[in-house]
Short mmCIF file of N, CA and C in Angstrom, two decimals:
data_model
loop_
_atom_site.label_atom_id
_atom_site.label_comp_id
_atom_site.label_asym_id
_atom_site.label_seq_id
_atom_site.Cartn_x
_atom_site.Cartn_y
_atom_site.Cartn_z
N MET A 251 125.81 110.41 97.97
CA MET A 251 125.76 110.25 96.52
C MET A 251 125.27 108.85 96.19
N ASP A 252 124.42 108.72 95.22
CA ASP A 252 123.87 107.45 94.80
C ASP A 252 124.83 106.79 93.81
N SER A 253 125.47 105.70 94.23
CA SER A 253 126.46 105.05 93.36
C SER A 253 125.93 103.79 92.70
N SER A 254 124.63 103.59 92.80
CA SER A 254 124.01 102.40 92.22
C SER A 254 124.24 102.36 90.70
N ALA A 255 124.55 101.18 90.18
CA ALA A 255 124.78 101.03 88.73
C ALA A 255 123.44 101.17 88.00
N GLN A 256 123.44 101.83 86.86
CA GLN A 256 122.23 101.98 86.07
C GLN A 256 121.97 100.70 85.30
N LEU A 257 120.76 100.21 85.43
CA LEU A 257 120.38 98.98 84.74
C LEU A 257 119.78 99.25 83.37
N PHE A 258 119.22 100.42 83.18
CA PHE A 258 118.51 100.74 81.94
C PHE A 258 119.15 101.93 81.26
N GLU A 259 119.08 101.95 79.95
CA GLU A 259 119.66 103.02 79.14
C GLU A 259 118.56 103.94 78.60
N PRO A 260 118.86 105.21 78.42
CA PRO A 260 117.88 106.10 77.79
C PRO A 260 117.43 105.55 76.44
N GLY A 261 116.12 105.64 76.20
CA GLY A 261 115.54 105.13 74.96
C GLY A 261 115.07 103.69 75.06
N GLU A 262 115.48 102.99 76.11
CA GLU A 262 115.10 101.58 76.27
C GLU A 262 113.63 101.46 76.66
N LYS A 263 112.94 100.52 76.01
CA LYS A 263 111.54 100.22 76.36
C LYS A 263 111.54 99.34 77.59
N VAL A 264 110.65 99.66 78.54
CA VAL A 264 110.56 98.92 79.80
C VAL A 264 109.09 98.73 80.16
N MET A 265 108.85 97.80 81.06
CA MET A 265 107.51 97.58 81.59
C MET A 265 107.49 98.03 83.05
N TYR A 266 106.44 98.76 83.38
CA TYR A 266 106.23 99.21 84.75
C TYR A 266 104.83 98.77 85.13
N PRO A 267 104.69 97.99 86.20
CA PRO A 267 103.42 97.32 86.49
C PRO A 267 102.17 98.21 86.47
N GLN A 268 102.22 99.35 87.09
CA GLN A 268 101.01 100.16 87.17
C GLN A 268 100.63 100.82 85.85
N PHE A 269 101.60 101.03 84.94
CA PHE A 269 101.32 101.81 83.75
C PHE A 269 101.61 101.10 82.44
N GLY A 270 102.26 99.94 82.48
CA GLY A 270 102.53 99.20 81.26
C GLY A 270 103.83 99.61 80.59
N LEU A 271 103.79 99.63 79.26
CA LEU A 271 104.98 99.88 78.46
C LEU A 271 105.36 101.36 78.50
N GLY A 272 106.62 101.61 78.80
CA GLY A 272 107.14 102.97 78.82
C GLY A 272 108.54 103.01 78.24
N THR A 273 109.11 104.19 78.21
CA THR A 273 110.45 104.39 77.68
C THR A 273 111.28 105.13 78.72
N ILE A 274 112.52 104.68 78.90
CA ILE A 274 113.45 105.40 79.77
C ILE A 274 113.84 106.68 79.04
N ALA A 275 113.41 107.82 79.57
CA ALA A 275 113.71 109.10 78.94
C ALA A 275 115.06 109.63 79.39
N GLY A 276 115.56 109.11 80.51
CA GLY A 276 116.84 109.55 81.03
C GLY A 276 116.92 109.30 82.52
N VAL A 277 118.00 109.75 83.10
CA VAL A 277 118.21 109.64 84.53
C VAL A 277 118.32 111.06 85.08
N THR A 278 117.57 111.31 86.13
CA THR A 278 117.54 112.62 86.76
C THR A 278 118.05 112.50 88.18
N ARG A 279 118.78 113.49 88.61
CA ARG A 279 119.27 113.52 89.99
C ARG A 279 118.45 114.56 90.75
N LYS A 280 118.06 114.20 91.96
CA LYS A 280 117.29 115.10 92.82
C LYS A 280 117.78 114.95 94.24
N GLU A 281 117.66 116.02 94.99
CA GLU A 281 117.96 115.96 96.41
C GLU A 281 116.67 115.67 97.16
N VAL A 282 116.68 114.59 97.93
CA VAL A 282 115.51 114.19 98.69
C VAL A 282 115.95 113.98 100.14
N ASN A 283 115.38 114.76 101.04
CA ASN A 283 115.74 114.70 102.47
C ASN A 283 117.26 114.78 102.68
N GLY A 284 117.89 115.63 101.94
CA GLY A 284 119.33 115.84 102.09
C GLY A 284 120.21 114.85 101.35
N ALA A 285 119.61 113.86 100.71
CA ALA A 285 120.39 112.86 99.97
C ALA A 285 120.26 113.11 98.47
N ASP A 286 121.35 112.97 97.75
CA ASP A 286 121.37 113.12 96.31
C ASP A 286 121.04 111.77 95.69
N LEU A 287 119.86 111.66 95.06
CA LEU A 287 119.40 110.38 94.52
C LEU A 287 119.21 110.44 93.02
N SER A 288 119.34 109.29 92.37
CA SER A 288 119.11 109.16 90.93
C SER A 288 117.75 108.52 90.69
N PHE A 289 117.06 109.04 89.69
CA PHE A 289 115.74 108.54 89.32
C PHE A 289 115.70 108.28 87.82
N TYR A 290 115.07 107.16 87.43
CA TYR A 290 114.76 106.95 86.02
C TYR A 290 113.55 107.83 85.71
N ARG A 291 113.60 108.53 84.61
CA ARG A 291 112.47 109.30 84.13
C ARG A 291 111.79 108.45 83.07
N LEU A 292 110.59 107.98 83.36
CA LEU A 292 109.85 107.11 82.44
C LEU A 292 108.76 107.91 81.75
N GLU A 293 108.66 107.73 80.46
CA GLU A 293 107.60 108.37 79.68
C GLU A 293 106.62 107.30 79.22
N PHE A 294 105.35 107.63 79.31
CA PHE A 294 104.28 106.76 78.85
C PHE A 294 103.45 107.56 77.85
N PRO A 295 103.82 107.48 76.57
CA PRO A 295 103.17 108.32 75.55
C PRO A 295 101.66 108.11 75.46
N LEU A 296 101.19 106.88 75.57
CA LEU A 296 99.74 106.64 75.45
C LEU A 296 98.96 107.31 76.57
N LYS A 297 99.57 107.38 77.74
CA LYS A 297 98.91 108.01 78.88
C LYS A 297 99.29 109.48 79.01
N GLN A 298 100.18 109.95 78.14
CA GLN A 298 100.69 111.32 78.17
C GLN A 298 101.14 111.71 79.57
N MET A 299 102.01 110.86 80.11
CA MET A 299 102.51 111.13 81.45
C MET A 299 103.97 110.73 81.59
N GLU A 300 104.56 111.19 82.66
CA GLU A 300 105.95 110.90 82.96
C GLU A 300 106.04 110.67 84.46
N ILE A 301 106.83 109.68 84.88
CA ILE A 301 107.02 109.43 86.31
C ILE A 301 108.51 109.25 86.59
N LEU A 302 108.85 109.36 87.85
CA LEU A 302 110.22 109.13 88.30
C LEU A 302 110.23 107.88 89.17
N VAL A 303 111.21 107.01 88.92
CA VAL A 303 111.37 105.78 89.71
C VAL A 303 112.80 105.79 90.24
N PRO A 304 112.96 105.66 91.57
CA PRO A 304 114.32 105.65 92.11
C PRO A 304 115.15 104.52 91.51
N VAL A 305 116.36 104.84 91.05
CA VAL A 305 117.24 103.84 90.45
C VAL A 305 117.48 102.70 91.43
N LYS A 306 117.74 103.02 92.69
CA LYS A 306 118.03 101.98 93.69
C LYS A 306 116.86 101.05 93.95
N ARG A 307 115.64 101.51 93.68
CA ARG A 307 114.46 100.71 93.99
C ARG A 307 113.70 100.29 92.73
N ALA A 308 114.36 100.39 91.60
CA ALA A 308 113.69 100.12 90.32
C ALA A 308 113.12 98.70 90.27
N SER A 309 113.94 97.70 90.56
CA SER A 309 113.43 96.32 90.47
C SER A 309 112.43 96.05 91.59
N GLU A 310 112.63 96.62 92.75
CA GLU A 310 111.69 96.47 93.86
C GLU A 310 110.32 97.04 93.49
N ASN A 311 110.32 98.10 92.68
CA ASN A 311 109.07 98.70 92.22
C ASN A 311 108.49 98.01 90.99
N GLY A 312 109.16 96.96 90.52
CA GLY A 312 108.64 96.17 89.40
C GLY A 312 109.09 96.62 88.03
N LEU A 313 109.96 97.62 87.95
CA LEU A 313 110.47 98.07 86.66
C LEU A 313 111.34 96.96 86.07
N ARG A 314 111.05 96.58 84.82
CA ARG A 314 111.81 95.49 84.21
C ARG A 314 111.90 95.70 82.71
N ARG A 315 112.81 94.94 82.12
CA ARG A 315 112.96 94.95 80.66
C ARG A 315 111.75 94.26 80.02
N VAL A 316 111.54 94.55 78.77
CA VAL A 316 110.49 93.88 78.00
C VAL A 316 110.86 92.40 77.88
N MET A 317 109.85 91.55 77.80
CA MET A 317 110.08 90.11 77.70
C MET A 317 111.00 89.77 76.53
N SER A 318 111.74 88.68 76.71
CA SER A 318 112.52 88.14 75.60
C SER A 318 111.56 87.36 74.70
N THR A 319 112.01 87.01 73.49
CA THR A 319 111.14 86.23 72.60
C THR A 319 110.81 84.87 73.21
N ARG A 320 111.74 84.32 73.96
CA ARG A 320 111.48 83.04 74.65
C ARG A 320 110.36 83.19 75.69
N GLU A 321 110.41 84.28 76.45
CA GLU A 321 109.37 84.53 77.45
C GLU A 321 108.02 84.79 76.78
N VAL A 322 108.04 85.47 75.63
CA VAL A 322 106.81 85.70 74.89
C VAL A 322 106.19 84.36 74.50
N GLU A 323 107.01 83.45 74.01
CA GLU A 323 106.49 82.13 73.61
C GLU A 323 105.90 81.39 74.81
N GLN A 324 106.51 81.51 75.98
CA GLN A 324 105.96 80.88 77.19
C GLN A 324 104.60 81.46 77.54
N VAL A 325 104.47 82.78 77.46
CA VAL A 325 103.19 83.43 77.75
C VAL A 325 102.14 83.02 76.72
N LEU A 326 102.51 82.99 75.45
CA LEU A 326 101.56 82.59 74.41
C LEU A 326 101.14 81.14 74.57
N GLU A 327 102.08 80.30 74.98
CA GLU A 327 101.74 78.89 75.24
C GLU A 327 100.73 78.81 76.39
N TYR A 328 100.94 79.60 77.42
CA TYR A 328 100.01 79.62 78.55
C TYR A 328 98.63 80.07 78.07
N LEU A 329 98.59 81.10 77.24
CA LEU A 329 97.31 81.62 76.75
C LEU A 329 96.53 80.58 75.97
N SER A 330 97.23 79.68 75.29
CA SER A 330 96.53 78.71 74.45
C SER A 330 96.12 77.44 75.20
N CYS A 331 96.69 77.21 76.38
CA CYS A 331 96.33 75.95 77.06
C CYS A 331 96.08 76.10 78.55
N ALA A 332 95.94 77.31 79.05
CA ALA A 332 95.73 77.51 80.49
C ALA A 332 94.39 76.93 80.93
N PRO A 333 94.40 76.17 82.01
CA PRO A 333 93.13 75.67 82.53
C PRO A 333 92.36 76.80 83.20
N PRO A 334 91.05 76.78 83.13
CA PRO A 334 90.28 77.83 83.81
C PRO A 334 90.50 77.73 85.32
N THR A 335 90.62 78.86 85.95
CA THR A 335 90.83 78.86 87.40
C THR A 335 89.55 79.28 88.08
N ALA A 336 89.35 78.76 89.28
CA ALA A 336 88.15 79.09 90.05
C ALA A 336 88.34 80.43 90.74
N LYS A 337 87.29 81.22 90.72
CA LYS A 337 87.31 82.52 91.38
C LYS A 337 87.02 82.30 92.86
N PRO A 338 87.79 82.95 93.75
CA PRO A 338 87.49 82.83 95.18
C PRO A 338 86.06 83.29 95.45
N GLN A 339 85.48 82.77 96.53
CA GLN A 339 84.10 83.08 96.87
C GLN A 339 83.87 84.57 97.06
N GLN A 340 84.79 85.25 97.71
CA GLN A 340 84.58 86.66 98.02
C GLN A 340 85.25 87.54 96.97
N TRP A 341 84.48 88.45 96.38
CA TRP A 341 84.96 89.29 95.31
C TRP A 341 86.14 90.15 95.75
N HIS A 342 86.08 90.69 96.96
CA HIS A 342 87.17 91.56 97.41
C HIS A 342 88.49 90.81 97.55
N ARG A 343 88.43 89.53 97.89
CA ARG A 343 89.67 88.73 97.95
C ARG A 343 90.23 88.51 96.55
N TRP A 344 89.34 88.23 95.59
CA TRP A 344 89.78 88.06 94.20
C TRP A 344 90.42 89.34 93.70
N ARG A 345 89.78 90.47 93.97
CA ARG A 345 90.29 91.76 93.52
C ARG A 345 91.66 92.05 94.15
N LYS A 346 91.80 91.77 95.42
CA LYS A 346 93.08 92.01 96.11
C LYS A 346 94.19 91.15 95.50
N LYS A 347 93.88 89.87 95.26
CA LYS A 347 94.86 88.96 94.65
C LYS A 347 95.22 89.42 93.25
N THR A 348 94.22 89.85 92.49
CA THR A 348 94.45 90.31 91.12
C THR A 348 95.33 91.55 91.11
N LEU A 349 95.06 92.49 92.00
CA LEU A 349 95.88 93.70 92.06
C LEU A 349 97.32 93.38 92.47
N GLU A 350 97.51 92.39 93.33
CA GLU A 350 98.86 91.95 93.69
C GLU A 350 99.57 91.34 92.47
N GLN A 351 98.83 90.53 91.69
CA GLN A 351 99.40 89.95 90.48
C GLN A 351 99.81 91.05 89.49
N LEU A 352 98.95 92.05 89.34
CA LEU A 352 99.26 93.17 88.44
C LEU A 352 100.49 93.93 88.92
N LYS A 353 100.55 94.17 90.22
CA LYS A 353 101.67 94.93 90.80
C LYS A 353 102.99 94.19 90.62
N SER A 354 102.93 92.86 90.59
CA SER A 354 104.17 92.08 90.42
C SER A 354 104.81 92.36 89.06
N GLY A 355 103.98 92.66 88.07
CA GLY A 355 104.50 92.93 86.73
C GLY A 355 104.93 91.68 85.98
N ASP A 356 104.81 90.52 86.60
CA ASP A 356 105.22 89.26 85.98
C ASP A 356 104.30 88.95 84.79
N PRO A 357 104.87 88.80 83.60
CA PRO A 357 104.04 88.56 82.41
C PRO A 357 103.16 87.32 82.52
N LEU A 358 103.64 86.28 83.16
CA LEU A 358 102.82 85.08 83.30
C LEU A 358 101.64 85.33 84.23
N GLU A 359 101.85 86.11 85.29
CA GLU A 359 100.75 86.46 86.19
C GLU A 359 99.71 87.30 85.46
N ILE A 360 100.18 88.19 84.61
CA ILE A 360 99.27 89.02 83.83
C ILE A 360 98.49 88.15 82.84
N ALA A 361 99.16 87.16 82.25
CA ALA A 361 98.48 86.22 81.35
C ALA A 361 97.42 85.41 82.11
N LYS A 362 97.71 85.06 83.35
CA LYS A 362 96.72 84.32 84.16
C LYS A 362 95.46 85.15 84.38
N ILE A 363 95.64 86.43 84.70
CA ILE A 363 94.50 87.32 84.88
C ILE A 363 93.70 87.41 83.58
N PHE A 364 94.42 87.59 82.48
CA PHE A 364 93.79 87.70 81.16
C PHE A 364 92.96 86.45 80.86
N CYS A 365 93.54 85.27 81.06
CA CYS A 365 92.84 84.02 80.75
C CYS A 365 91.59 83.86 81.61
N TYR A 366 91.74 84.15 82.89
CA TYR A 366 90.60 84.00 83.79
C TYR A 366 89.46 84.94 83.38
N LEU A 367 89.78 86.21 83.21
CA LEU A 367 88.73 87.18 82.88
C LEU A 367 88.12 86.90 81.51
N HIS A 368 88.95 86.47 80.57
CA HIS A 368 88.43 86.16 79.24
C HIS A 368 87.47 84.98 79.31
N SER A 369 87.79 83.95 80.10
CA SER A 369 86.88 82.81 80.21
C SER A 369 85.60 83.22 80.96
N LEU A 370 85.74 84.07 81.96
CA LEU A 370 84.58 84.54 82.72
C LEU A 370 83.66 85.38 81.84
N GLU A 371 84.26 86.17 80.96
CA GLU A 371 83.49 87.02 80.05
C GLU A 371 82.57 86.17 79.17
N GLY A 372 83.08 85.02 78.72
CA GLY A 372 82.29 84.13 77.87
C GLY A 372 81.19 83.41 78.63
N LYS A 373 81.37 83.24 79.94
CA LYS A 373 80.39 82.49 80.74
C LYS A 373 79.26 83.36 81.28
N LYS A 374 79.62 84.49 81.88
CA LYS A 374 78.58 85.28 82.54
C LYS A 374 78.67 86.77 82.29
N GLY A 375 79.66 87.19 81.55
CA GLY A 375 79.86 88.62 81.38
C GLY A 375 80.71 89.16 82.53
N LEU A 376 81.16 90.38 82.38
CA LEU A 376 82.05 90.97 83.38
C LEU A 376 81.43 92.21 84.01
N SER A 377 81.80 92.44 85.26
CA SER A 377 81.41 93.68 85.92
C SER A 377 82.25 94.81 85.32
N PHE A 378 81.92 96.03 85.67
CA PHE A 378 82.68 97.18 85.17
C PHE A 378 84.15 97.06 85.56
N THR A 379 84.42 96.72 86.81
CA THR A 379 85.81 96.62 87.30
C THR A 379 86.54 95.48 86.61
N GLU A 380 85.89 94.34 86.45
CA GLU A 380 86.53 93.20 85.77
C GLU A 380 86.85 93.55 84.33
N ARG A 381 85.93 94.22 83.65
CA ARG A 381 86.17 94.62 82.26
C ARG A 381 87.34 95.59 82.18
N LYS A 382 87.41 96.51 83.11
CA LYS A 382 88.50 97.49 83.14
C LYS A 382 89.85 96.79 83.33
N ILE A 383 89.89 95.81 84.22
CA ILE A 383 91.13 95.05 84.45
C ILE A 383 91.48 94.23 83.22
N LEU A 384 90.48 93.60 82.59
CA LEU A 384 90.73 92.82 81.37
C LEU A 384 91.34 93.71 80.28
N LEU A 385 90.79 94.88 80.08
CA LEU A 385 91.33 95.79 79.07
C LEU A 385 92.76 96.22 79.42
N GLN A 386 93.02 96.44 80.70
CA GLN A 386 94.35 96.84 81.14
C GLN A 386 95.37 95.73 80.87
N VAL A 387 95.05 94.49 81.26
CA VAL A 387 96.02 93.41 81.06
C VAL A 387 96.18 93.06 79.59
N GLU A 388 95.11 93.17 78.82
CA GLU A 388 95.22 92.91 77.39
C GLU A 388 96.14 93.95 76.74
N ARG A 389 95.97 95.22 77.10
CA ARG A 389 96.82 96.29 76.57
C ARG A 389 98.28 96.04 76.94
N MET A 390 98.53 95.60 78.19
CA MET A 390 99.89 95.32 78.63
C MET A 390 100.50 94.19 77.81
N LEU A 391 99.75 93.11 77.62
CA LEU A 391 100.26 91.97 76.85
C LEU A 391 100.50 92.35 75.39
N VAL A 392 99.54 93.03 74.79
CA VAL A 392 99.67 93.40 73.38
C VAL A 392 100.88 94.30 73.16
N SER A 393 101.02 95.33 73.97
CA SER A 393 102.12 96.28 73.75
C SER A 393 103.47 95.62 73.99
N GLU A 394 103.57 94.77 75.00
CA GLU A 394 104.86 94.13 75.28
C GLU A 394 105.20 93.09 74.23
N ILE A 395 104.23 92.30 73.80
CA ILE A 395 104.49 91.30 72.77
C ILE A 395 104.91 91.99 71.47
N ALA A 396 104.25 93.10 71.14
CA ALA A 396 104.59 93.83 69.92
C ALA A 396 106.05 94.30 69.96
N VAL A 397 106.48 94.85 71.07
CA VAL A 397 107.87 95.33 71.18
C VAL A 397 108.84 94.15 71.18
N ALA A 398 108.52 93.11 71.96
CA ALA A 398 109.43 91.96 72.06
C ALA A 398 109.62 91.25 70.72
N LYS A 399 108.54 91.12 69.95
CA LYS A 399 108.61 90.41 68.68
C LYS A 399 108.86 91.35 67.50
N GLN A 400 108.95 92.64 67.79
CA GLN A 400 109.16 93.66 66.76
C GLN A 400 108.11 93.58 65.66
N ILE A 401 106.85 93.59 66.12
CA ILE A 401 105.70 93.56 65.21
C ILE A 401 104.76 94.69 65.60
N THR A 402 103.72 94.89 64.82
CA THR A 402 102.75 95.93 65.16
C THR A 402 101.83 95.42 66.28
N GLU A 403 101.20 96.36 66.94
CA GLU A 403 100.24 95.98 67.98
C GLU A 403 99.06 95.23 67.39
N THR A 404 98.68 95.57 66.17
CA THR A 404 97.59 94.86 65.49
C THR A 404 97.97 93.39 65.28
N ASP A 405 99.22 93.14 64.88
CA ASP A 405 99.68 91.76 64.72
C ASP A 405 99.72 91.04 66.06
N ALA A 406 100.14 91.73 67.10
CA ALA A 406 100.18 91.13 68.44
C ALA A 406 98.77 90.78 68.91
N GLU A 407 97.81 91.67 68.64
CA GLU A 407 96.42 91.38 68.99
C GLU A 407 95.94 90.13 68.26
N GLY A 408 96.34 89.99 66.98
CA GLY A 408 95.97 88.82 66.19
C GLY A 408 96.55 87.54 66.76
N ILE A 409 97.79 87.60 67.21
CA ILE A 409 98.43 86.42 67.81
C ILE A 409 97.68 86.01 69.07
N ILE A 410 97.35 86.98 69.91
CA ILE A 410 96.63 86.67 71.16
C ILE A 410 95.25 86.11 70.84
N ALA A 411 94.56 86.72 69.88
CA ALA A 411 93.23 86.24 69.49
C ALA A 411 93.32 84.81 68.97
N GLY A 412 94.35 84.51 68.19
CA GLY A 412 94.56 83.15 67.68
C GLY A 412 94.79 82.15 68.80
N ARG A 413 95.52 82.55 69.82
CA ARG A 413 95.76 81.65 70.96
C ARG A 413 94.49 81.42 71.75
N LYS A 414 93.67 82.48 71.90
CA LYS A 414 92.39 82.31 72.61
C LYS A 414 91.49 81.37 71.84
N ALA A 415 91.47 81.52 70.50
CA ALA A 415 90.62 80.67 69.66
C ALA A 415 91.10 79.23 69.72
N ALA A 416 92.42 79.01 69.73
CA ALA A 416 92.97 77.66 69.79
C ALA A 416 92.60 77.00 71.11
N LYS A 417 92.55 77.78 72.16
CA LYS A 417 92.20 77.24 73.47
C LYS A 417 90.76 76.78 73.51
N ARG A 418 89.86 77.53 72.85
CA ARG A 418 88.45 77.17 72.83
C ARG A 418 88.18 75.92 72.02
N ALA A 419 89.03 75.66 71.02
CA ALA A 419 88.80 74.53 70.10
C ALA A 419 89.09 73.20 70.75
#
């Protein structure tokens, strides 16, 4: 029997690295290899999908609460004053590092990816893969900031755009 304490409540908004903002729909019990295990059932309305995450491995898999308002301010501060970072010489190494940063689910790491790709976009344009990653991290930041600050996604986009503009000035 899985006696692990539940960290998340049904209805709670959470971030999951591979898919972004989701909602805990409930806890489901399943028998896996003879063991009775508990799983968080996560719903991702924008992607019209649902996944199961083992309760015991939730934090190991990167499942976390939405940022606090203090953490949002730290990320926004980073967005407005982050120094441009140099891209490694080999594209596959950059991609591997970026995917590791995404998998971590750390909002500051996601902000770093966003800042780098946004600055690169202004300098030389982005490849298809880089543009896809930029859109993914921007969506993650916008949706999480909107929930954390209890504002609309449009307002969150405006805040991020304002920070990018302040950085350029």
